[in-house]
Coordinates of C-alpha atoms and ligand atoms in Angstrom, one line a residue:
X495 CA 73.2 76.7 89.3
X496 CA 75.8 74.7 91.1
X497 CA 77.8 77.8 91.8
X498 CA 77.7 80.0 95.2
X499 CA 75.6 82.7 94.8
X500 CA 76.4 86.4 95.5
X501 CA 74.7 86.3 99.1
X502 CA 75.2 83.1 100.3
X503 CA 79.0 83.6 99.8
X504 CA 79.2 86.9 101.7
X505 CA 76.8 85.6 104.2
X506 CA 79.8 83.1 105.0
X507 CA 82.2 86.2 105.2
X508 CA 81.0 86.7 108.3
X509 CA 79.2 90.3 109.2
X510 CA 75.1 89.9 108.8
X511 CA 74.9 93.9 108.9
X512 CA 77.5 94.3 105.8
X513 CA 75.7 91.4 104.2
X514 CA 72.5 92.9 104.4
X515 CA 73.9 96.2 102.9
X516 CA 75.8 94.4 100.2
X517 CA 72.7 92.7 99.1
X518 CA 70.5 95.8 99.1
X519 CA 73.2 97.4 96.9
X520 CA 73.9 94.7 94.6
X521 CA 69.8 94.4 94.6
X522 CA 69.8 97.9 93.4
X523 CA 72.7 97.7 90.6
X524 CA 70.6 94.9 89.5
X525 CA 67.9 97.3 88.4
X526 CA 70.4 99.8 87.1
X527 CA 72.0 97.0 84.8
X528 CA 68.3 96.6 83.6
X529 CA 68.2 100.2 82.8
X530 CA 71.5 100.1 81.1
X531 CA 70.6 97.2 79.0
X532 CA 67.9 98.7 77.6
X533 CA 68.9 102.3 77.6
X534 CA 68.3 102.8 73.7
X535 CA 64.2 101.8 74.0
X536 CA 63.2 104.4 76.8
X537 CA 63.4 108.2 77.6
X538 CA 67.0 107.8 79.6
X539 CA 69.3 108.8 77.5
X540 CA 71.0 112.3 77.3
X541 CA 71.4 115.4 80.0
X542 CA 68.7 116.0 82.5
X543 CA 70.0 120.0 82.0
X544 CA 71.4 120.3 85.0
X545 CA 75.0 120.0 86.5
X546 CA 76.4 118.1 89.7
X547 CA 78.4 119.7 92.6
X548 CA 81.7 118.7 90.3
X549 CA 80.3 121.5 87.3
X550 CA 79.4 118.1 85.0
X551 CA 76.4 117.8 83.0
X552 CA 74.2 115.4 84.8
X553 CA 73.1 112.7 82.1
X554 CA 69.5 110.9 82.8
X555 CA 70.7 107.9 84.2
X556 CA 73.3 109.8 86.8
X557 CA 70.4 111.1 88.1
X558 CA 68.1 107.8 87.8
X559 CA 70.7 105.5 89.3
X560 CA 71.5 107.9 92.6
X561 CA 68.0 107.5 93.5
X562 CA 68.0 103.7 93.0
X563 CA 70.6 103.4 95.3
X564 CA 70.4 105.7 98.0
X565 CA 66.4 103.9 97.8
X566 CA 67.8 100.5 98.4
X567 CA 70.6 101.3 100.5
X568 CA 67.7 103.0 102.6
X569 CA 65.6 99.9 102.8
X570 CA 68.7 97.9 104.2
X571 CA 68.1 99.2 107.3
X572 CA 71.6 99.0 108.1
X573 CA 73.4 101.6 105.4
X574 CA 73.6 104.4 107.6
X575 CA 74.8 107.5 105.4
X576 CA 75.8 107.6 102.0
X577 CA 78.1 109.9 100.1
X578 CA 77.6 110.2 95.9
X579 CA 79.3 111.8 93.2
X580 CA 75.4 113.0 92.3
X581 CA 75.1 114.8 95.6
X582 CA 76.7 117.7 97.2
X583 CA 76.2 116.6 101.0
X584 CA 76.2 113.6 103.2
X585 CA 73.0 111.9 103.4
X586 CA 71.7 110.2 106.6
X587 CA 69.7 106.8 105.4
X588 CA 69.7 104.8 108.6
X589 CA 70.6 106.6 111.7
X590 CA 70.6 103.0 113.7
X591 CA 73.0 102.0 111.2
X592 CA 77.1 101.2 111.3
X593 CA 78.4 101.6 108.1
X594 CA 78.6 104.4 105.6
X595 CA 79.1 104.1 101.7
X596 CA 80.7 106.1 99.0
X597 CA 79.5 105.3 95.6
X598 CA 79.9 106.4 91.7
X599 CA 76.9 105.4 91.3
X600 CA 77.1 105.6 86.9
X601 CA 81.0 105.9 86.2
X602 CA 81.9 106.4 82.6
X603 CA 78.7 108.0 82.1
X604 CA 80.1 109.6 79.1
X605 CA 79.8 106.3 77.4
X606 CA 75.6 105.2 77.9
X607 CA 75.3 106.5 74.5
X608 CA 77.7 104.2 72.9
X609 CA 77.3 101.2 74.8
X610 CA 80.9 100.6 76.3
X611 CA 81.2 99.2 79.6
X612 CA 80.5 101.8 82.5
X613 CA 79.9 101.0 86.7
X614 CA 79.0 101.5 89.7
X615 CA 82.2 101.6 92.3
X616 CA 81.7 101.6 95.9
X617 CA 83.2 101.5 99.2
X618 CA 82.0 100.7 102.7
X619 CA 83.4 102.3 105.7
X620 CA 82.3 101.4 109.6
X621 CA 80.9 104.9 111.2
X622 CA 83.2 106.2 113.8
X623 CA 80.0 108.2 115.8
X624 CA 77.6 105.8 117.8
X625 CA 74.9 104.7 115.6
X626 CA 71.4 107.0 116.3
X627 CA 72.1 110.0 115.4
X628 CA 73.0 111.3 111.7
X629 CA 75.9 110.4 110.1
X630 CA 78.9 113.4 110.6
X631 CA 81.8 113.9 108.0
X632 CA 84.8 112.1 110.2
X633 CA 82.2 108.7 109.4
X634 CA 82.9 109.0 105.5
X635 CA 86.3 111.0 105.9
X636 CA 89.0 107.6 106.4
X637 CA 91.5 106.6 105.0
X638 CA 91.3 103.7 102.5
X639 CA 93.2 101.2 104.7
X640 CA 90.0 101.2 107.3
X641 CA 87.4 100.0 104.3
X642 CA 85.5 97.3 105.4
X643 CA 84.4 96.5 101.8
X644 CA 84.8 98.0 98.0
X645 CA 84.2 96.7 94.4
X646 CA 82.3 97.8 91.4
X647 CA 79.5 96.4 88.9
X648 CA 80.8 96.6 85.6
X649 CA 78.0 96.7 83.0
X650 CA 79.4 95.5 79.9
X651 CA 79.5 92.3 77.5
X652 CA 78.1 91.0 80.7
X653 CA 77.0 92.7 84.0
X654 CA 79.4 91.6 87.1
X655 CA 80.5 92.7 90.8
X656 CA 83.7 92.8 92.0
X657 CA 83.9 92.7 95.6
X658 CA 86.5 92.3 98.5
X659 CA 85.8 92.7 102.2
X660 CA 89.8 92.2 103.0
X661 CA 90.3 89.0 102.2
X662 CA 91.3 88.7 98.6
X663 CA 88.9 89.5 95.8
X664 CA 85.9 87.7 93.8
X665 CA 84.3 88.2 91.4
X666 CA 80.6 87.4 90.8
X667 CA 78.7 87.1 87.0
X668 CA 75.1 88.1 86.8
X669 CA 72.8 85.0 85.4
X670 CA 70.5 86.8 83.3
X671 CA 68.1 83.3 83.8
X672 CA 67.3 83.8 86.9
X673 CA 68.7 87.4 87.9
X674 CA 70.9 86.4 91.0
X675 CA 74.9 87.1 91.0
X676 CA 77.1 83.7 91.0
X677 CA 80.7 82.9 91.5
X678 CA 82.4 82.6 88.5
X679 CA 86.2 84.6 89.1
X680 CA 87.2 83.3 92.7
X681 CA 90.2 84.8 94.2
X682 CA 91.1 87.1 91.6
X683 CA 94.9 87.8 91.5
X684 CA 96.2 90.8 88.9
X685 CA 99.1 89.7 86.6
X686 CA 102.5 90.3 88.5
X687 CA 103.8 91.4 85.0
X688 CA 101.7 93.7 82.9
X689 CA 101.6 94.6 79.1
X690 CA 98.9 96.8 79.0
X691 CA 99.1 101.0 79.9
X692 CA 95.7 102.6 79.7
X693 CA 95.8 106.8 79.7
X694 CA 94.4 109.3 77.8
X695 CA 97.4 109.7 75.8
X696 CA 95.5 113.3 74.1
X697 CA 96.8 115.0 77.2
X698 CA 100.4 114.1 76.9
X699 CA 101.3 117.7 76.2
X700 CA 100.2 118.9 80.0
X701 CA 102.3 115.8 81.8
X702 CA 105.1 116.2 83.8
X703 CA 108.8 115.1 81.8
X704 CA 108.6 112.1 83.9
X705 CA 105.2 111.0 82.9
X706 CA 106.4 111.5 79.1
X707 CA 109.5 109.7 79.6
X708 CA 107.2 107.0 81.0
X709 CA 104.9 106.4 77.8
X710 CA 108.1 106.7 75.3
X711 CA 109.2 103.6 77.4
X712 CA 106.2 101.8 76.8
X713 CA 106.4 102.6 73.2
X714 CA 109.6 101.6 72.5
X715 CA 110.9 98.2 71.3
X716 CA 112.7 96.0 73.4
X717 CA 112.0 92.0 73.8
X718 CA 113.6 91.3 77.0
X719 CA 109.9 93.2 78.7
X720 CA 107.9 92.2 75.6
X721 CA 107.8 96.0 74.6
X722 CA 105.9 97.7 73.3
X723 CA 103.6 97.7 75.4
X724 CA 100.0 98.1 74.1
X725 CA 98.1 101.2 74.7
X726 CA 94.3 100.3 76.1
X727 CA 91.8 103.6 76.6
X728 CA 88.1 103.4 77.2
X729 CA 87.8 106.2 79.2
X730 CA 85.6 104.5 81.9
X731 CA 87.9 104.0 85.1
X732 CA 85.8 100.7 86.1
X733 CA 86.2 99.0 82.4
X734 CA 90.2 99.8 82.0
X735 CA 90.6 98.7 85.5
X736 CA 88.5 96.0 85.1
X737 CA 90.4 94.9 81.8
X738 CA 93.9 95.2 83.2
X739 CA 92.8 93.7 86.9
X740 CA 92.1 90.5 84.5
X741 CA 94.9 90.7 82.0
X742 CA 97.8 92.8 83.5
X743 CA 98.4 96.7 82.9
X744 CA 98.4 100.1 84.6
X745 CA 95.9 102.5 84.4
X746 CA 97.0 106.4 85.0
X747 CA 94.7 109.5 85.5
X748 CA 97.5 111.5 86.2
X749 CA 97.6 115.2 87.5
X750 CA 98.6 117.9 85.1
X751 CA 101.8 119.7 84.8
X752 CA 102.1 121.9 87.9
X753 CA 99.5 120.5 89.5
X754 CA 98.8 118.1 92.3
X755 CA 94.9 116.7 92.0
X756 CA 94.2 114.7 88.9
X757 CA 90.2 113.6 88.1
X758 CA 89.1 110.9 89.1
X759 CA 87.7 111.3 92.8
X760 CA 89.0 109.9 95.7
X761 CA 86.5 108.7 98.2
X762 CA 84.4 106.7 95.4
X763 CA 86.9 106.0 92.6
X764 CA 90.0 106.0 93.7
X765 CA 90.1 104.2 97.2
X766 CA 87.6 101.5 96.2
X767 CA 89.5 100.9 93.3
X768 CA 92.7 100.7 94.7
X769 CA 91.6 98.3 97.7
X770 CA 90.4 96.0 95.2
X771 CA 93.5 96.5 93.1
X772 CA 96.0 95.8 96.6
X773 CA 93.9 93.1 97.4
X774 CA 94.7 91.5 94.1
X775 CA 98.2 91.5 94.6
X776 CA 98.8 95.1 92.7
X777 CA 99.6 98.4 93.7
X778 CA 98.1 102.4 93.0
X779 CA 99.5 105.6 94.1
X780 CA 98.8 109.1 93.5
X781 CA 102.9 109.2 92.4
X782 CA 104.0 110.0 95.9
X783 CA 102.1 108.0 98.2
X784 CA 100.1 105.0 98.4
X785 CA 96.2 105.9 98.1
X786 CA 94.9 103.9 100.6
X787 CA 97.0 106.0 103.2
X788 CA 95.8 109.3 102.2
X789 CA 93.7 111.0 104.7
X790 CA 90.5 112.3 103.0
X791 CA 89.4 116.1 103.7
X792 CA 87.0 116.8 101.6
X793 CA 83.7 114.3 100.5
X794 CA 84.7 115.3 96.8
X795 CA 88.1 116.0 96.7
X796 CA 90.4 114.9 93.4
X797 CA 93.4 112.6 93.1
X798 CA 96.1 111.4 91.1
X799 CA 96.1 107.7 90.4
X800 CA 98.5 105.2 88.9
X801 CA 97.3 101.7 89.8
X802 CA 97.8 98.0 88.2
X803 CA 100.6 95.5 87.7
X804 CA 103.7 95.4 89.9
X805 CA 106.3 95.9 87.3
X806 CA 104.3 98.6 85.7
X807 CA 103.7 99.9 89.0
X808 CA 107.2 99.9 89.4
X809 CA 108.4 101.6 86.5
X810 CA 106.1 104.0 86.0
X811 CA 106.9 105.6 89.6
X812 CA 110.4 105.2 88.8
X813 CA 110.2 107.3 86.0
X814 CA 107.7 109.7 87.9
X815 CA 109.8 110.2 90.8
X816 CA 113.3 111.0 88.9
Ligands
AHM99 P1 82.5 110.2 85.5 O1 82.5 109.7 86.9 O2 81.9 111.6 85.4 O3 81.9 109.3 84.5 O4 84.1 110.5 85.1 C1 85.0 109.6 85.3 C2 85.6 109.0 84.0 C3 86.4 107.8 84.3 O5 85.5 106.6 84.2 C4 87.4 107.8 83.2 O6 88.5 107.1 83.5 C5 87.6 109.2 83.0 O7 86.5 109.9 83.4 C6 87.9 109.6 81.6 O8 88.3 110.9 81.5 P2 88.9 111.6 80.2 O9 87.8 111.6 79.2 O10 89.4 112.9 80.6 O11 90.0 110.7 79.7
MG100 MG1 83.1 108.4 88.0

């Protein structure tokens, strides 16, 4: 194909350690966009009975795709400790190693049984203790302007990655001919003007005032900002992201009334996602503060997130903030 292929083009990006790690990973969500694919003809569908460290049922493929990964991440030789939604500590891979990962490894998983797009999201930090011994909490505890790479597979109408290492964003297709990722979104820049707002408008009743005033305005006529503005819920982060990174919008897992911590997690949804999003000319906040400046304490802890278009961006904190 007379495109650059997934490797080749990080290869040039510089880093042969990240490289190697990014192909191992992107190896293994190969597999797992096998597994997807096919989900309906085997035994992978449904709960495995069990719950995560987050009190979620575990579904089959939660389970199935952790192992995928942390097993290729293990054979780059270069991941050294990896941090997953699916497991309750830090895990040492390489000890030689110099970078850690956070990953999602199945996001959306709510939706394997209906085929909607779901993903992987992940984010690659350099360790801060000297490669050799395990991995320690302060290497996977940074903030989200020290990522060194972040992205996400999206397995849907077709199966890509989404990747930026700090210098803008591509995006990458997989050819199901010959099973190798190509360039086919270079230098992906998010719509400065979005028309798209993607929330699960069910809760409206437990937002703030501000939050409500917020979605009235996008439902209200006006043609001067092309209102209204068309409400877009999948309910998988990494295919209403994915959809508004491409066509404009804002995406909102807000916190609820009287509280501060929203869902979605930050280490392995919200600063990946919001590193890609920055990169691509947008913006994401918990409401307050920028997320890539939050200091992480906790491998699992919760945020707040409202991330997309500038003007949407714009508004929407507006609102929140009066
Ligand atoms: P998961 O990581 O357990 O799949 O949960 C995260 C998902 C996101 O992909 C999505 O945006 C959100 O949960 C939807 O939540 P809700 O059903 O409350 O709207
Ligand atoms: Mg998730």
């Amino acid at each position: 194909m007379n495109r650059p292929s997934f490797p080749d083009f990080v290869v040039a990006d510089g880093d042969l350690d990240l490289t190697k790690l990014l192909v191992a990973l992107a190896e293994g969500c190969k597999v797992i966009s096998h597994l997807v694919n096919n989900v309906g003809l085997s035994d992978i569908i449904g709960h495995t009975g069990s719950s995560n460290v987050h009190g979620e049922d575990v579904q089959k493929l939660d389970d199935l795709t952790n192992k995928i990964l942390t097993d290729y991440l293990t054979a780059s030789e270069t991941c050294a400790g990896f941090v997953s939604e699916e497991n309750e500590h830090i895990l040492t891979l390489n000890a030689g190693g110099k970078f850690t990962i956070a990953v999602d490894p199945l996001d959306g998983s709510s939706n394997i049984d209906v085929a909607a797009p779901i993903g992987t999201i992940f984010c690659v930090h350099e360790r801060l203790t000297a490669p050799g011994g395990d991995v320690e909490g302060v290497d996977f505890l940074q903030k989200g302007t020290a990522t060194r790479a972040a992205g996400y597979f999206i397995y849907g109408s077709s199966t890509m990655l989404i990747i930026s290492t700090g210098r803008g964003v591509n995006g990458f297709t997989l050819n199901t001919a010959d099973n190798e990722f190509y360039l086919s979104h270079p230098n992906i820049m998010m719509p400065e003007k979005g028309k798209i707002y993607s929330i699960n408008q069910g809760n409206a009743q437990k937002y703030d005032d501000g939050l409500r005033n917020f979605l009235n305005y996008c439902g209200e006529v006006d043609k001067d900002t092309s209102r209204p503005y068309s409400l877009r819920y999948i309910g998988s982060m990494v295919g209403d992201i994915h959809r508004n990174l491409i066509k404009g919008g804002i995406f909102i897992y807000p916190a609820n009334k009287g509280e501060t911590k929203g869902k979605l997690r930050l280490l392995y949804e919200c600063i990946p996602m919001s590193f890609i999003v920055e990169q691509a000319g947008g913006k994401a906040s918990d409401g307050k503060m920028r997320i890539l400046e939050i200091q992480p304490t906790d491998f699992h802890e919760r945020c707040a997130i409202f991330i997309g278009s500038k003007n949407l961006m714009d508004k929407a904190l507006e609102f929140v903030n009066q």
